[in-house]
Tab-separated table of C-alpha atoms and ligand atoms in Angstrom:
chain	number	residue	atom	x	y	z
A	98	MET	CA	-70.357	-21.004	-5.091
A	99	PRO	CA	-73.853	-20.205	-5.195
A	100	LEU	CA	-74.752	-16.688	-5.479
A	101	GLY	CA	-77.538	-15.264	-3.060
A	102	PRO	CA	-78.593	-15.702	0.393
A	103	THR	CA	-76.334	-18.795	1.108
A	104	ASP	CA	-73.368	-16.544	0.771
A	105	ALA	CA	-74.410	-14.683	3.875
A	106	LEU	CA	-74.169	-17.801	5.870
A	107	PRO	CA	-71.009	-19.541	7.235
A	108	LYS	CA	-70.226	-22.317	4.648
A	109	GLU	CA	-70.945	-25.936	5.585
A	110	GLU	CA	-71.944	-25.379	9.163
A	111	THR	CA	-75.322	-23.672	8.510
A	112	LYS	CA	-78.635	-25.028	6.880
A	113	VAL	CA	-80.078	-22.443	4.608
A	114	THR	CA	-83.089	-21.085	6.763
A	115	GLU	CA	-83.894	-17.991	5.231
A	116	GLN	CA	-87.586	-17.765	3.957
A	117	ILE	CA	-88.474	-15.240	1.439
A	118	SER	CA	-91.721	-13.638	2.700
A	119	CYS	CA	-94.650	-13.914	0.285
A	120	PRO	CA	-98.421	-13.416	0.173
A	121	LEU	CA	-100.680	-15.991	1.551
A	122	HIS	CA	-101.245	-17.847	-1.939
A	123	PRO	CA	-97.921	-17.709	-3.865
A	124	LEU	CA	-97.753	-18.271	-7.435
A	125	HIS	CA	-94.300	-19.180	-8.579
A	126	VAL	CA	-93.686	-19.253	-12.545
A	127	ALA	CA	-90.519	-20.106	-14.110
A	128	ILE	CA	-89.668	-19.158	-17.568
A	129	ILE	CA	-86.879	-20.488	-20.164
A	130	MET	CA	-86.611	-17.248	-22.288
A	131	ASP	CA	-85.857	-19.052	-25.707
A	132	GLY	CA	-85.730	-17.739	-29.094
A	133	ASN	CA	-83.812	-14.543	-28.999
A	134	GLY	CA	-81.261	-15.845	-31.812
A	135	ARG	CA	-84.191	-17.037	-33.950
A	136	TRP	CA	-85.965	-13.676	-33.599
A	137	ALA	CA	-82.721	-11.792	-34.699
A	138	LYS	CA	-81.979	-13.965	-37.554
A	139	GLY	CA	-85.628	-13.649	-38.879
A	140	ARG	CA	-84.951	-10.013	-38.924
A	141	GLY	CA	-81.521	-10.118	-40.556
A	142	GLN	CA	-80.053	-8.836	-37.171
A	143	ILE	CA	-77.271	-10.032	-35.215
A	144	ARG	CA	-77.970	-12.595	-32.176
A	145	THR	CA	-77.379	-9.955	-29.521
A	146	MET	CA	-80.212	-7.761	-31.004
A	147	GLY	CA	-82.341	-10.759	-30.186
A	148	HIS	CA	-80.966	-10.593	-26.554
A	149	LYS	CA	-81.511	-6.762	-26.221
A	150	ALA	CA	-85.171	-7.286	-27.330
A	151	GLY	CA	-85.295	-10.186	-24.980
A	152	VAL	CA	-84.406	-7.687	-22.128
A	153	ASN	CA	-87.396	-5.587	-22.918
A	154	ALA	CA	-89.630	-8.771	-23.350
A	155	LEU	CA	-88.614	-9.404	-19.773
A	156	LYS	CA	-89.520	-5.961	-18.448
A	157	ARG	CA	-93.033	-6.305	-20.039
A	158	THR	CA	-93.447	-9.771	-18.398
A	159	ILE	CA	-92.297	-8.694	-14.977
A	160	THR	CA	-95.144	-5.888	-15.143
A	161	ALA	CA	-97.623	-8.346	-16.393
A	162	ALA	CA	-96.604	-11.020	-13.952
A	163	VAL	CA	-97.229	-8.521	-11.140
A	164	ASP	CA	-100.556	-7.464	-12.546
A	165	LEU	CA	-101.716	-11.063	-13.131
A	166	GLY	CA	-101.056	-12.271	-9.628
A	167	VAL	CA	-97.809	-14.091	-10.020
A	168	THR	CA	-95.756	-13.621	-6.760
A	169	HIS	CA	-92.490	-15.208	-7.746
A	170	LEU	CA	-90.934	-15.097	-11.171
A	171	THR	CA	-87.835	-17.065	-11.697
A	172	VAL	CA	-85.936	-16.580	-15.302
A	173	PHE	CA	-83.205	-18.399	-16.852
A	174	ALA	CA	-80.893	-15.701	-18.038
A	175	PHE	CA	-77.612	-17.568	-18.633
A	176	SER	CA	-76.889	-21.292	-18.165
A	177	THR	CA	-73.493	-22.917	-17.268
A	178	GLU	CA	-73.788	-24.310	-20.769
A	179	ASN	CA	-73.978	-21.050	-22.497
A	180	TRP	CA	-70.249	-20.420	-22.121
A	181	ARG	CA	-69.970	-22.465	-25.296
A	182	ARG	CA	-71.424	-19.524	-27.335
A	183	PRO	CA	-69.019	-17.228	-29.055
A	184	VAL	CA	-67.131	-14.693	-26.578
A	185	SER	CA	-68.584	-11.666	-28.249
A	186	GLU	CA	-72.235	-13.154	-27.606
A	187	VAL	CA	-71.284	-13.977	-23.704
A	188	ASN	CA	-69.801	-10.633	-23.336
A	189	ASP	CA	-72.972	-9.027	-24.928
A	190	LEU	CA	-75.313	-10.850	-22.651
A	191	MET	CA	-73.058	-9.780	-19.528
A	192	GLY	CA	-73.295	-6.405	-20.794
A	193	LEU	CA	-77.206	-6.233	-21.069
A	194	LEU	CA	-77.335	-7.728	-17.515
A	195	ARG	CA	-75.170	-5.022	-16.373
A	196	ALA	CA	-77.323	-2.384	-18.041
A	197	PHE	CA	-80.537	-3.886	-16.826
A	198	ILE	CA	-79.233	-3.689	-13.180
A	199	LYS	CA	-78.233	0.040	-13.823
A	200	SER	CA	-81.307	1.076	-15.410
A	201	ASP	CA	-84.194	-1.110	-13.676
A	202	LEU	CA	-82.930	-1.787	-10.109
A	203	GLU	CA	-83.929	1.391	-8.333
A	204	ARG	CA	-87.410	1.381	-10.160
A	205	LEU	CA	-87.996	-2.366	-9.315
A	206	ARG	CA	-87.033	-1.675	-5.621
A	207	LYS	CA	-89.404	1.192	-5.490
A	208	GLU	CA	-92.016	-1.100	-6.894
A	209	GLY	CA	-91.566	-3.532	-3.812
A	210	VAL	CA	-89.583	-6.113	-6.204
A	211	CYS	CA	-86.992	-8.461	-4.177
A	212	VAL	CA	-84.710	-9.520	-6.888
A	213	ARG	CA	-82.015	-12.439	-6.159
A	214	ILE	CA	-79.716	-13.776	-8.623
A	215	VAL	CA	-78.833	-17.485	-8.404
A	216	GLY	CA	-76.123	-19.413	-10.048
A	217	GLN	CA	-72.281	-20.006	-9.721
A	218	GLU	CA	-70.108	-17.073	-8.936
A	219	GLN	CA	-67.070	-18.789	-10.395
A	220	GLY	CA	-66.443	-17.630	-13.994
A	221	LEU	CA	-68.479	-14.281	-13.823
A	222	PRO	CA	-66.736	-11.218	-14.426
A	223	GLY	CA	-66.023	-9.661	-11.044
A	224	ASP	CA	-68.110	-6.699	-11.410
A	225	ILE	CA	-71.146	-8.628	-12.300
A	226	VAL	CA	-70.630	-10.704	-8.943
A	227	THR	CA	-70.501	-7.362	-7.074
A	228	MET	CA	-73.465	-5.837	-8.816
A	229	VAL	CA	-75.698	-9.110	-8.221
A	230	LYS	CA	-75.071	-9.063	-4.628
A	231	GLU	CA	-75.832	-5.354	-4.380
A	232	ALA	CA	-79.031	-6.003	-6.183
A	233	HIS	CA	-80.106	-8.346	-3.283
A	234	ASP	CA	-78.879	-6.298	-0.578
A	235	LYS	CA	-80.997	-3.246	-2.018
A	236	THR	CA	-84.017	-5.083	-2.329
A	237	LYS	CA	-83.886	-7.927	0.103
A	238	ASP	CA	-86.524	-6.353	2.465
A	239	ASN	CA	-89.171	-6.068	-0.279
A	240	SER	CA	-92.086	-8.818	-0.615
A	241	ARG	CA	-94.553	-7.496	-3.055
A	242	PHE	CA	-93.108	-9.570	-5.879
A	243	PHE	CA	-89.921	-11.778	-5.928
A	244	LEU	CA	-87.813	-11.762	-9.091
A	245	GLN	CA	-85.050	-14.697	-9.272
A	246	VAL	CA	-82.751	-14.531	-12.080
A	247	ALA	CA	-80.636	-17.618	-12.620
A	248	LEU	CA	-77.236	-16.641	-13.923
A	249	ASN	CA	-74.510	-19.061	-14.627
A	250	TYR	CA	-76.918	-21.489	-13.349
A	251	GLY	CA	-77.177	-25.419	-13.828
A	252	ALA	CA	-79.336	-27.379	-11.721
A	253	GLN	CA	-77.107	-30.462	-11.919
A	254	ALA	CA	-74.361	-28.361	-10.231
A	255	ASP	CA	-76.676	-26.705	-7.822
A	256	ILE	CA	-77.638	-30.276	-6.530
A	257	VAL	CA	-74.154	-31.459	-6.505
A	258	ASN	CA	-73.050	-28.390	-4.535
A	259	ALA	CA	-75.954	-29.228	-1.998
A	260	VAL	CA	-74.819	-32.812	-1.635
A	261	LYS	CA	-71.166	-31.736	-1.019
A	262	THR	CA	-72.482	-29.407	1.783
A	263	ILE	CA	-74.534	-32.076	3.413
A	264	ALA	CA	-71.717	-34.439	3.066
A	265	LYS	CA	-69.358	-32.235	4.668
A	266	MET	CA	-71.760	-31.299	7.437
A	267	ALA	CA	-72.393	-35.099	7.912
A	268	LYS	CA	-68.727	-35.693	8.141
A	269	SER	CA	-68.046	-33.004	10.845
A	270	GLY	CA	-70.896	-34.336	12.890
A	271	ALA	CA	-73.047	-31.010	12.244
A	272	LEU	CA	-75.858	-33.070	10.393
A	273	ASN	CA	-77.319	-36.412	11.240
A	274	PRO	CA	-77.722	-38.208	7.720
A	275	GLU	CA	-80.944	-39.560	9.160
A	276	ASP	CA	-82.395	-35.879	9.056
A	277	ILE	CA	-81.742	-35.506	5.512
A	278	SER	CA	-85.242	-35.521	3.842
A	279	VAL	CA	-87.265	-34.484	0.857
A	280	GLU	CA	-88.544	-31.384	2.963
A	281	SER	CA	-84.831	-30.521	4.068
A	282	PHE	CA	-82.945	-31.032	1.064
A	283	PRO	CA	-84.120	-27.994	-0.966
A	284	GLY	CA	-82.978	-25.797	1.771
A	285	PHE	CA	-79.445	-26.600	0.575
A	286	LEU	CA	-80.112	-25.506	-3.042
A	287	SER	CA	-79.364	-21.986	-4.224
A	288	THR	CA	-83.040	-21.394	-5.001
A	289	SER	CA	-84.155	-22.115	-1.383
A	290	GLY	CA	-86.597	-20.267	0.395
A	291	LEU	CA	-89.081	-19.625	-2.492
A	292	PRO	CA	-92.240	-21.260	-2.466
A	293	PRO	CA	-92.835	-24.537	-4.503
A	294	LEU	CA	-92.499	-23.839	-8.218
A	295	ASP	CA	-96.055	-23.965	-9.760
A	296	LEU	CA	-95.563	-23.280	-13.544
A	297	LEU	CA	-92.720	-23.683	-15.843
A	298	ILE	CA	-92.941	-21.853	-19.205
A	299	ARG	CA	-90.756	-22.412	-22.186
A	300	THR	CA	-91.003	-20.339	-25.340
A	301	SER	CA	-89.898	-20.664	-28.913
A	302	GLY	CA	-91.484	-24.193	-29.278
A	303	GLU	CA	-88.547	-26.128	-27.766
A	304	HIS	CA	-89.643	-28.991	-25.275
A	305	ARG	CA	-86.575	-29.377	-23.002
A	306	LEU	CA	-85.626	-28.481	-19.225
A	307	SER	CA	-82.252	-27.653	-20.348
A	308	ASN	CA	-80.790	-28.141	-16.890
A	309	PHE	CA	-83.030	-25.802	-15.134
A	310	LEU	CA	-84.819	-26.349	-11.940
A	311	LEU	CA	-84.479	-30.158	-12.055
A	312	TRP	CA	-85.408	-30.733	-8.228
A	313	GLU	CA	-87.817	-27.551	-8.191
A	314	ALA	CA	-89.779	-28.605	-11.224
A	315	ALA	CA	-90.808	-31.967	-9.644
A	316	TYR	CA	-94.573	-31.049	-9.393
A	317	ALA	CA	-94.534	-27.905	-11.706
A	318	GLU	CA	-97.039	-27.796	-14.403
A	319	PHE	CA	-95.051	-27.394	-17.818
A	320	VAL	CA	-96.487	-24.935	-20.570
A	321	PHE	CA	-94.514	-24.866	-23.863
A	322	GLN	CA	-95.460	-22.007	-26.240
A	323	ASP	CA	-94.082	-21.262	-29.591
A	324	ILE	CA	-93.709	-17.655	-29.421
A	325	LEU	CA	-90.148	-16.284	-29.466
A	326	TRP	CA	-89.008	-14.906	-26.473
A	327	PRO	CA	-88.635	-11.151	-27.775
A	328	ASP	CA	-92.241	-11.170	-28.541
A	329	TYR	CA	-93.366	-12.253	-25.100
A	330	GLY	CA	-95.344	-10.097	-22.732
A	331	ARG	CA	-98.843	-9.806	-21.085
A	332	GLU	CA	-100.985	-11.794	-23.518
A	333	PRO	CA	-98.753	-14.788	-23.864
A	334	LEU	CA	-98.124	-14.977	-20.150
A	335	LYS	CA	-102.149	-14.563	-19.484
A	336	ALA	CA	-102.557	-17.573	-21.851
A	337	ALA	CA	-100.119	-19.599	-20.065
A	338	LEU	CA	-101.691	-18.669	-16.835
A	339	ASP	CA	-105.101	-19.645	-18.231
A	340	ILE	CA	-103.708	-22.940	-19.362
A	341	PHE	CA	-102.299	-23.605	-15.838
A	342	ALA	CA	-105.589	-22.602	-14.145
A	343	ARG	CA	-107.327	-25.328	-16.205
A	344	ARG	CA	-104.794	-28.010	-15.218
A	345	ASP	CA	-106.003	-30.659	-12.367
A	346	ARG	CA	-102.883	-30.669	-10.147
A	347	ARG	CA	-103.093	-33.869	-8.112
A	348	PHE	CA	-99.272	-34.156	-6.766
A	349	GLY	CA	-99.492	-37.816	-6.624
A	350	ALA	CA	-103.004	-38.004	-5.110
A	351	THR	CA	-106.310	-38.947	-6.430
A	352	GLU	CA	-108.158	-35.832	-6.161
A	353	SER	CA	-107.293	-32.204	-7.044
A	354	GLY	CA	-104.384	-31.855	-4.640
A	355	GLN	CA	-106.463	-31.833	-1.592
A	356	GLU	CA	-104.257	-34.518	0.286
A	357	ALA	CA	-101.213	-32.283	-0.647
A	358	GLY	CA	-102.843	-28.950	0.304
A	359	HIS	CA	-101.748	-27.433	-2.660
A	360	VAL	CA	-103.965	-25.717	-4.939
A	361	ASN	CA	-102.722	-22.493	-6.918
A	362	GLN	CA	-104.916	-20.336	-9.198
A	363	PRO	CA	-103.682	-17.175	-10.911
A	364	ALA	CA	-105.642	-14.042	-10.086
B	617	FPP	C1	-82.105	-18.031	-25.216
B	617	FPP	O1	-82.387	-17.615	-26.649
B	617	FPP	C2	-81.886	-17.101	-24.463
B	617	FPP	C3	-80.771	-16.869	-23.717
B	617	FPP	C4	-79.431	-17.777	-23.724
B	617	FPP	C5	-80.480	-15.570	-22.777
B	617	FPP	C6	-81.759	-15.029	-22.233
B	617	FPP	C7	-81.437	-13.649	-22.093
B	617	FPP	C8	-82.065	-12.704	-22.001
B	617	FPP	C9	-83.546	-12.721	-22.450
B	617	FPP	C10	-81.757	-11.281	-21.740
B	617	FPP	C11	-80.704	-11.180	-20.710
B	617	FPP	C12	-81.343	-11.166	-19.357
B	617	FPP	C13	-81.275	-10.283	-18.252
B	617	FPP	C14	-81.627	-10.480	-16.948
B	617	FPP	C15	-80.584	-9.067	-18.587
B	617	FPP	P1	-81.285	-18.342	-27.743
B	617	FPP	O2	-80.097	-17.219	-27.846
B	617	FPP	O3	-80.864	-19.589	-27.378
B	617	FPP	O4	-82.220	-18.197	-28.991
B	617	FPP	P2	-82.192	-19.354	-30.109
B	617	FPP	O5	-82.595	-20.689	-29.495
B	617	FPP	O6	-83.210	-18.785	-31.003
B	617	FPP	O7	-80.917	-19.263	-30.816
């Protein structure tokens, strides 16, 4: 079951219609925060120390993102495949998320950040499920900046869940299959309500999507950076945004995206 606004809606019967408010020119950036383990190993430390440093990098990056004109930031904190890691590492990652919410949510709320955590509820510790719902409840009226954290998230499962919902609605007569479209489908994903993804960054020199935002990344620009995630912050984010600003986004058209009406430039 997806976490986030879809939970607040009657299951199956209602299309997700919640629109997250955002400034006139949204800039939606997603990051696969990779390289924590290698960062720790390079220092002779256990992997958890890399994740801990990764949380600090995330805090730096959120501050920099706000400053550099990013309006929406989606980060991959834990994938549905990350359960394959040793139990101790999984527990440590959950502990870091708990600590992050406890120590930073109130500050983020005061700074106008709306926080939403998306992914599958099933399998997560009960207290984490409660905490992430509270995090969204407490910040849902904020619109200065939107932080979406993908937790126990897999894009394939998210798409399959959307298809199941649509199939049940079609079967019950609540939805006409002819009305399913490229425009309406994303409204059934757990990530619904955000502006289109503009830029997807992956750190640590890996060049994979790893089951992250498969639908949402259809027209995103990709930037791969060699830096390990715990070393991330303002300068590498600025460098990625500079690369993005130089890209010619055509959205399948022949000239700079004019036909599609999409032109996004960082501030
Ligand atoms: C990938 O590095 C990183 C993760 C699987 C976890 C990302 C988590 C954080 C940055 C901290 C937790 C986030 C929050 C919101 C509290 P890796 O471990 O795969 O690194 P490696 O490829 O070098 O082994």
